[in-house]
PDB file of C-alpha atoms in Angstrom:
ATOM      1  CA  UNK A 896    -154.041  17.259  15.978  1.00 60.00           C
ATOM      2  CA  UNK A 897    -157.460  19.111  16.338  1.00 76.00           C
ATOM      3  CA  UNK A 898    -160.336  16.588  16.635  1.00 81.00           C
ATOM      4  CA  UNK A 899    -163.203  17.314  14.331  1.00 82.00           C
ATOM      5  CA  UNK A 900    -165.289  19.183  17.124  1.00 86.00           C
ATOM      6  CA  UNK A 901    -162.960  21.344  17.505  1.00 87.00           C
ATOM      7  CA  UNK A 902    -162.452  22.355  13.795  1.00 88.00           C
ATOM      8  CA  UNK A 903    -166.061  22.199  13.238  1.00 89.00           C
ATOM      9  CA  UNK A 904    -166.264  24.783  16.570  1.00 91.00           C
ATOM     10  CA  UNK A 905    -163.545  27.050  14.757  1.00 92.00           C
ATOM     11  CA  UNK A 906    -165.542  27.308  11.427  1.00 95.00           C
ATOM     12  CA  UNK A 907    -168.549  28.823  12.761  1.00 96.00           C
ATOM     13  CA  UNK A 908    -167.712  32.362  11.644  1.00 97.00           C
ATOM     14  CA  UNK A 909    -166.411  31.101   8.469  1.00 97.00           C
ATOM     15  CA  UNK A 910    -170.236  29.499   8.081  1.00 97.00           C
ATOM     16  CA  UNK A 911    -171.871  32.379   8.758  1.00 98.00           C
ATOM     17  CA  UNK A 912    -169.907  34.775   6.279  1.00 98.00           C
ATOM     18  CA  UNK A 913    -170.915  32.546   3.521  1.00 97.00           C
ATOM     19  CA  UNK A 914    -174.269  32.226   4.429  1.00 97.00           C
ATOM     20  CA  UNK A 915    -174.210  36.341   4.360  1.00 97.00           C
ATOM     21  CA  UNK A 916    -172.381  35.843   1.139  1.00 96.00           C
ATOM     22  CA  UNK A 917    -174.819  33.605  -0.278  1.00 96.00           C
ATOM     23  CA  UNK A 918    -177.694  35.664   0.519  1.00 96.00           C
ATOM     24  CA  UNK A 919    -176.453  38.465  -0.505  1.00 94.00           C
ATOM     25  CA  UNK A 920    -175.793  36.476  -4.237  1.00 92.00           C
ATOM     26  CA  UNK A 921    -179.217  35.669  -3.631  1.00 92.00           C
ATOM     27  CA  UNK A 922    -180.840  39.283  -3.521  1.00 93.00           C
ATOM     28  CA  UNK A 923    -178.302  40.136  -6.402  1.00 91.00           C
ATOM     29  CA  UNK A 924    -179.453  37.355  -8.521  1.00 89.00           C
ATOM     30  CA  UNK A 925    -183.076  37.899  -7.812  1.00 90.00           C
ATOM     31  CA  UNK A 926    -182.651  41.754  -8.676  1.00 87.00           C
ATOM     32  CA  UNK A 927    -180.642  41.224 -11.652  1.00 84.00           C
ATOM     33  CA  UNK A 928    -182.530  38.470 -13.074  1.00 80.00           C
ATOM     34  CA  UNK A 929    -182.088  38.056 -16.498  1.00 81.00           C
ATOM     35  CA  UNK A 930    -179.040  40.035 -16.393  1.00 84.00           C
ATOM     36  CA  UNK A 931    -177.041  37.159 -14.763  1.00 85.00           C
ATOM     37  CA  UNK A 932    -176.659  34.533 -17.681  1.00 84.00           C
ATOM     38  CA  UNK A 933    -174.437  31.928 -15.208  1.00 81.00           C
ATOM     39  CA  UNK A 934    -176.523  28.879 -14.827  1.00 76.00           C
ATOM     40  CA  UNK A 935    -176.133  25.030 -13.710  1.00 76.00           C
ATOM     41  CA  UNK A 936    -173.147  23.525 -15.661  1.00 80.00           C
ATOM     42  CA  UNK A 937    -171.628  27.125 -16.306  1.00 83.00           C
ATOM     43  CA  UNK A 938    -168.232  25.925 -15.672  1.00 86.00           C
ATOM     44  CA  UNK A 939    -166.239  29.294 -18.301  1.00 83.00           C
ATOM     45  CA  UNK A 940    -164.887  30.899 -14.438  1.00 85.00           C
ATOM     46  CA  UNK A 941    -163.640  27.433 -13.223  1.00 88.00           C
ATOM     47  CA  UNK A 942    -160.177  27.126 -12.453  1.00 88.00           C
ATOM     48  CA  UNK A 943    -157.703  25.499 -10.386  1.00 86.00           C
ATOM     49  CA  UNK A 944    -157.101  28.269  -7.547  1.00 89.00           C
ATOM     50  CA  UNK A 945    -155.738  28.795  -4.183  1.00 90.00           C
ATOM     51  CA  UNK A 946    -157.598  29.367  -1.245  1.00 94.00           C
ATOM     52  CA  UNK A 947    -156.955  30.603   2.178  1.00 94.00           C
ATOM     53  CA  UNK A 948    -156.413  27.718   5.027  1.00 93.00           C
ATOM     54  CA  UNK A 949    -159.945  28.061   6.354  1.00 95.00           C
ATOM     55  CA  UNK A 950    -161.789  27.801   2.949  1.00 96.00           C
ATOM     56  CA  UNK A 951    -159.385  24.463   2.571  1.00 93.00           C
ATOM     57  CA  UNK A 952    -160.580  23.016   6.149  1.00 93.00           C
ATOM     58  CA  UNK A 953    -164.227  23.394   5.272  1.00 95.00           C
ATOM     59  CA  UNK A 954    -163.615  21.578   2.032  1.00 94.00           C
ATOM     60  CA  UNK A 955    -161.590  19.248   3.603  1.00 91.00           C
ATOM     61  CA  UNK A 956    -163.941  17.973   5.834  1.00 91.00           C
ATOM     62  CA  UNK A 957    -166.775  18.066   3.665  1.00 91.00           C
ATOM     63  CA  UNK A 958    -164.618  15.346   1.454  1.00 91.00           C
ATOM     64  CA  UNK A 959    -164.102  13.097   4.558  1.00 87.00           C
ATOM     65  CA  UNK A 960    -166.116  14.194   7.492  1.00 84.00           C
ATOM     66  CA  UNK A 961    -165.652  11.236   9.202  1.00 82.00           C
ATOM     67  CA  UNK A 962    -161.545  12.000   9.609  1.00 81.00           C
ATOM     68  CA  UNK A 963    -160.061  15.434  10.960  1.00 80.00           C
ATOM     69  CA  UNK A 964    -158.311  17.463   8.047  1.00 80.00           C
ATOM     70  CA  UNK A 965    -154.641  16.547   8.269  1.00 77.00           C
ATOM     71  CA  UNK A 966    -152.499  20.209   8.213  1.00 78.00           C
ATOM     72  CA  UNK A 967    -149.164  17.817   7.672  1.00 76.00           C
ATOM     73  CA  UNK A 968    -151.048  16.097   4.656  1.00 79.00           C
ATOM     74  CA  UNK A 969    -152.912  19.677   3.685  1.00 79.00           C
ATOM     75  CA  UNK A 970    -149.023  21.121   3.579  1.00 73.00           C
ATOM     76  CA  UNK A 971    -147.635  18.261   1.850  1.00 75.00           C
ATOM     77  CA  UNK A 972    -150.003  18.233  -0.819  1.00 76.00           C
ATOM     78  CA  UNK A 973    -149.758  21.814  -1.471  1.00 74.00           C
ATOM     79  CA  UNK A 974    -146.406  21.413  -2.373  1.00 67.00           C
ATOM     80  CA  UNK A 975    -147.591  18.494  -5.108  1.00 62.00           C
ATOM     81  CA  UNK A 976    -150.065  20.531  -6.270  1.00 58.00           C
ATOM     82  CA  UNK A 977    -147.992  23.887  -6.822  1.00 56.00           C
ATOM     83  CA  UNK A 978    -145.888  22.222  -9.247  1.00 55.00           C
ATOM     84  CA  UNK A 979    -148.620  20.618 -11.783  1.00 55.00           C
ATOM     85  CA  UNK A 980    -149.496  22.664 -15.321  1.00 56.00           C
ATOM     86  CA  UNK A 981    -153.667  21.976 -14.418  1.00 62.00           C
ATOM     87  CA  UNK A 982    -155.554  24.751 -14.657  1.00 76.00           C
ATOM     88  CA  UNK A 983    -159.195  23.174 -14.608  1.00 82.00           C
ATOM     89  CA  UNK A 984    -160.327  22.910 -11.199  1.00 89.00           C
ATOM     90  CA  UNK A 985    -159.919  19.390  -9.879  1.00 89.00           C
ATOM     91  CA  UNK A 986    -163.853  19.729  -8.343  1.00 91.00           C
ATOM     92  CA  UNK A 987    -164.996  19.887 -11.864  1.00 90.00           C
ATOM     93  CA  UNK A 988    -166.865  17.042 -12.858  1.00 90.00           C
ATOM     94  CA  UNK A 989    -168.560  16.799 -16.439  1.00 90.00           C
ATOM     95  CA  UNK A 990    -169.512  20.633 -15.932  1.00 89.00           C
ATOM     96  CA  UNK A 991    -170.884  20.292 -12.446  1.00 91.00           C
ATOM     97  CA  UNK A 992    -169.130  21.269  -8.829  1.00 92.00           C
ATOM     98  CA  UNK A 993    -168.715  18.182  -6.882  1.00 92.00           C
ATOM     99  CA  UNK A 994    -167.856  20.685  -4.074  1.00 93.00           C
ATOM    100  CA  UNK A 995    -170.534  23.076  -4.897  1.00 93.00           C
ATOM    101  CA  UNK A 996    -171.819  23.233  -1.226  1.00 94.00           C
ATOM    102  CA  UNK A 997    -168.356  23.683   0.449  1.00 95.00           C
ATOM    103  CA  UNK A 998    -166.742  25.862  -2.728  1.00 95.00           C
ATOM    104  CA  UNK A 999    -164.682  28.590  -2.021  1.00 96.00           C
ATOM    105  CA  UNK A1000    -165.948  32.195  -1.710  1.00 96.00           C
ATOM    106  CA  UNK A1001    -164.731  33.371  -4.832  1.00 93.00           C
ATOM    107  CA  UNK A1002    -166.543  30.128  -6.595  1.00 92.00           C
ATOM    108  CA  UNK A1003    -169.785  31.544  -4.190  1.00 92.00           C
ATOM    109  CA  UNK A1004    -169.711  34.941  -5.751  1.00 92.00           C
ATOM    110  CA  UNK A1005    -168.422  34.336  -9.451  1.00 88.00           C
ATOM    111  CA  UNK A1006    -170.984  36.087 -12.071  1.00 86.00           C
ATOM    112  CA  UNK A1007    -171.405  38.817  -9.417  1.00 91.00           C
ATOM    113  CA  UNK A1008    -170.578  42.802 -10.167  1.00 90.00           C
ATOM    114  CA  UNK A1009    -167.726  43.695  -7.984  1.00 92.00           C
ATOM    115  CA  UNK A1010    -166.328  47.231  -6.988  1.00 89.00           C
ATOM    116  CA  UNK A1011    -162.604  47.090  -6.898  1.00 90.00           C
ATOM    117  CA  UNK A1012    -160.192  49.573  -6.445  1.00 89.00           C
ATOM    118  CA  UNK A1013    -157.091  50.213  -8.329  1.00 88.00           C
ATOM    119  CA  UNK A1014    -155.055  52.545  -8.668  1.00 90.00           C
ATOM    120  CA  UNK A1015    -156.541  55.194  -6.033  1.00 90.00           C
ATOM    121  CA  UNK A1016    -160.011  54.694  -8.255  1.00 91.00           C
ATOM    122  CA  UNK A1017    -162.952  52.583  -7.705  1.00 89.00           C
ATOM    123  CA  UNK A1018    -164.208  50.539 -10.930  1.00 89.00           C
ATOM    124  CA  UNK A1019    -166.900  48.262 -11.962  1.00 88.00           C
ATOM    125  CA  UNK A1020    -165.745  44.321 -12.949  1.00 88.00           C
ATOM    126  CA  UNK A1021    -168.061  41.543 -13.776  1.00 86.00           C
ATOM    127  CA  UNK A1022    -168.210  38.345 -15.925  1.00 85.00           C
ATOM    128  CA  UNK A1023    -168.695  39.482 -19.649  1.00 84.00           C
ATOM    129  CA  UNK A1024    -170.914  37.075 -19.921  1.00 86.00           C
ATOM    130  CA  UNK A1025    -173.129  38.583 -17.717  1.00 87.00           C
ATOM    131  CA  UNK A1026    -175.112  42.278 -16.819  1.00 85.00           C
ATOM    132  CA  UNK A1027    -174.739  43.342 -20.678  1.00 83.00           C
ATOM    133  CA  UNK A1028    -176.369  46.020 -21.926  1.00 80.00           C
ATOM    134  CA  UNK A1029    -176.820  47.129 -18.540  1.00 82.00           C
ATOM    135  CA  UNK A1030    -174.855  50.842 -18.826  1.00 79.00           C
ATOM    136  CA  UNK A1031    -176.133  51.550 -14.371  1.00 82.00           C
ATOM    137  CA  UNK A1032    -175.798  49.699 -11.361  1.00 83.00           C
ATOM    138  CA  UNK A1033    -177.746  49.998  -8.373  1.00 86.00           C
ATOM    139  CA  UNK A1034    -175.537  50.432  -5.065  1.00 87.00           C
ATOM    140  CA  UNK A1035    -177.144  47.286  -4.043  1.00 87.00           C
ATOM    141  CA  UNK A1036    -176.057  44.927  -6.842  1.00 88.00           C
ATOM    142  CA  UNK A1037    -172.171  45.890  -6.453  1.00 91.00           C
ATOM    143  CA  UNK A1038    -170.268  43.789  -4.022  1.00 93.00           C
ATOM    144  CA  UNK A1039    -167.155  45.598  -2.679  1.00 93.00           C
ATOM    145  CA  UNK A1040    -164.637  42.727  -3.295  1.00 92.00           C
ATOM    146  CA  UNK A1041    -161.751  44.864  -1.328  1.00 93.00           C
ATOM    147  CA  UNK A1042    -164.364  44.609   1.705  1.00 95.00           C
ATOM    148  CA  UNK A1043    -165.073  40.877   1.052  1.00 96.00           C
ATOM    149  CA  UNK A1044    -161.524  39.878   0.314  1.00 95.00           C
ATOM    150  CA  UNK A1045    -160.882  41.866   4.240  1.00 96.00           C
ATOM    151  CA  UNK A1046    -163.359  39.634   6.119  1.00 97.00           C
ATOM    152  CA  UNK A1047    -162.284  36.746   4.710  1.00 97.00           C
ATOM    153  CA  UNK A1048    -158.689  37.557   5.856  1.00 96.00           C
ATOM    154  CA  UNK A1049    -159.838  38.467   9.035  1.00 97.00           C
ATOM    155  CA  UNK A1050    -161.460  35.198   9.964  1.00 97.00           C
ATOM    156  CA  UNK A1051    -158.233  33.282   8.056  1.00 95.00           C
ATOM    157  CA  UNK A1052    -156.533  34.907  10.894  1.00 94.00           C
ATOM    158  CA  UNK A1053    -158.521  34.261  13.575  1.00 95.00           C
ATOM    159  CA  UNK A1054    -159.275  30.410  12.459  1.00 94.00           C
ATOM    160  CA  UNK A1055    -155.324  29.896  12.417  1.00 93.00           C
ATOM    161  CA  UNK A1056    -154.986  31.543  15.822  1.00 92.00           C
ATOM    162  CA  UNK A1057    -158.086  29.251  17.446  1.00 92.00           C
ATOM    163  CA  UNK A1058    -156.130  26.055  15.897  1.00 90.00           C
ATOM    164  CA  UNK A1059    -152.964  27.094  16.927  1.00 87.00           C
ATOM    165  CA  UNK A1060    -149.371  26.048  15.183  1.00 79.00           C
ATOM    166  CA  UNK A1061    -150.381  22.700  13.405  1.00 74.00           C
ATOM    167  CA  UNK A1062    -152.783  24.118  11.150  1.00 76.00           C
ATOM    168  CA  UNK A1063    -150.122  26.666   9.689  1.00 76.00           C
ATOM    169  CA  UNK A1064    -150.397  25.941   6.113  1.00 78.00           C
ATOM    170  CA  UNK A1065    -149.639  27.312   3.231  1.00 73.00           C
ATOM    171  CA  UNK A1066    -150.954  31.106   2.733  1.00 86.00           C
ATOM    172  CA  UNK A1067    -153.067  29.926  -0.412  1.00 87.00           C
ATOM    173  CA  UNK A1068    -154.212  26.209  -0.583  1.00 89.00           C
ATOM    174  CA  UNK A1069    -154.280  24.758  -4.250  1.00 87.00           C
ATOM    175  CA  UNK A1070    -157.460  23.308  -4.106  1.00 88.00           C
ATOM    176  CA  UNK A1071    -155.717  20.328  -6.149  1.00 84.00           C
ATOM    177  CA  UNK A1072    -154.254  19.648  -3.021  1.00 83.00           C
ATOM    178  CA  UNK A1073    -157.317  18.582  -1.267  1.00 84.00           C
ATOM    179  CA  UNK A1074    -158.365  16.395  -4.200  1.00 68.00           C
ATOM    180  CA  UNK A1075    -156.133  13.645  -2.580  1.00 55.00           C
ATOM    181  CA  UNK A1076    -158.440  13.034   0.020  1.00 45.00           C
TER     182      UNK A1076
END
């Protein structure tokens, strides 16, 4: 097993494309304004999801940083958790994140406007709750969610390949499964 230095060592990258997430968010949120109607104790997106292995790691070890995320226990767990009917995320506490600054990117960049594509065409989602009335978006209010979703994968990959064999989990983590820490 990985000691925690290690781990911690392997997350940089997955650190630092949050933090360019978040500030990204940031500017959105700023620019938008009143536009973006998510606030504290918005909990309407919050659901029990998957996320990749390095997302789970990073949450992992934020619920017991004193202890090295187990993969055996991470795997194990997963297999719990894929079988339960819960859709609520297990981090949800009386409307508030009790992971909010380890959640997952898609938790990170919920309420955003995203530019997907589908179908061979590129298309405009977003919250309903949020952005209506607004008929134009500024190139620099759209996230590209195809690009986003690529990064992410990339550094999945290349977190797996810096821990090496043991910390071959599951594709998609249920964050349930981490709830047993």
């Amino acid at each position: 097993m990985k000691d925690t230095q290690s781990i911690v060592s392997a997350l940089a990258a997955y650190r630092q494309f949050i933090e360019r997430i978040d500030t990204i968010c940031g500017q959105i949120a700023a620019r938008a304004a009143a536009a973006i109607t998510c606030h504290e104790g918005c909990d309407a997106c919050c659901e029990a999801i998957g996320v990749f292995p390095v997302e789970a790691v990073y949450i992992a070890l934020h619920l017991c940083p004193d202890q090295p995320p187990d993969p055996d226990r991470i795997r194990s767990n997963s297999g719990l958790a894929a079988r339960g009917p819960d859709t609520h995320c297990p981090f949800l506490e009386n409307h508030r994140c009790r992971i909010y600054p380890v959640r997952p990117l898609i938790c990170r960049t919920q309420g955003m406007a995203f530019l997907v594509e589908e179908a061979g065409e590129r298309r405009l989602i977003h919250c309903p709750r949020n952005f209506q009335g607004m008929t134009r978006f500024p190139a620099e209010m759209l996230i590209d969610l195809d690009k986003m979703n690529a990064s992410l994968i990339r550094i999945n990959q290349a977190f797996l390949q810096e821990m090496g064999e043991a910390f071959h989990v599951p594709e998609r983590v249920p964050l349930s499964a981490l709830r047993f820490r």
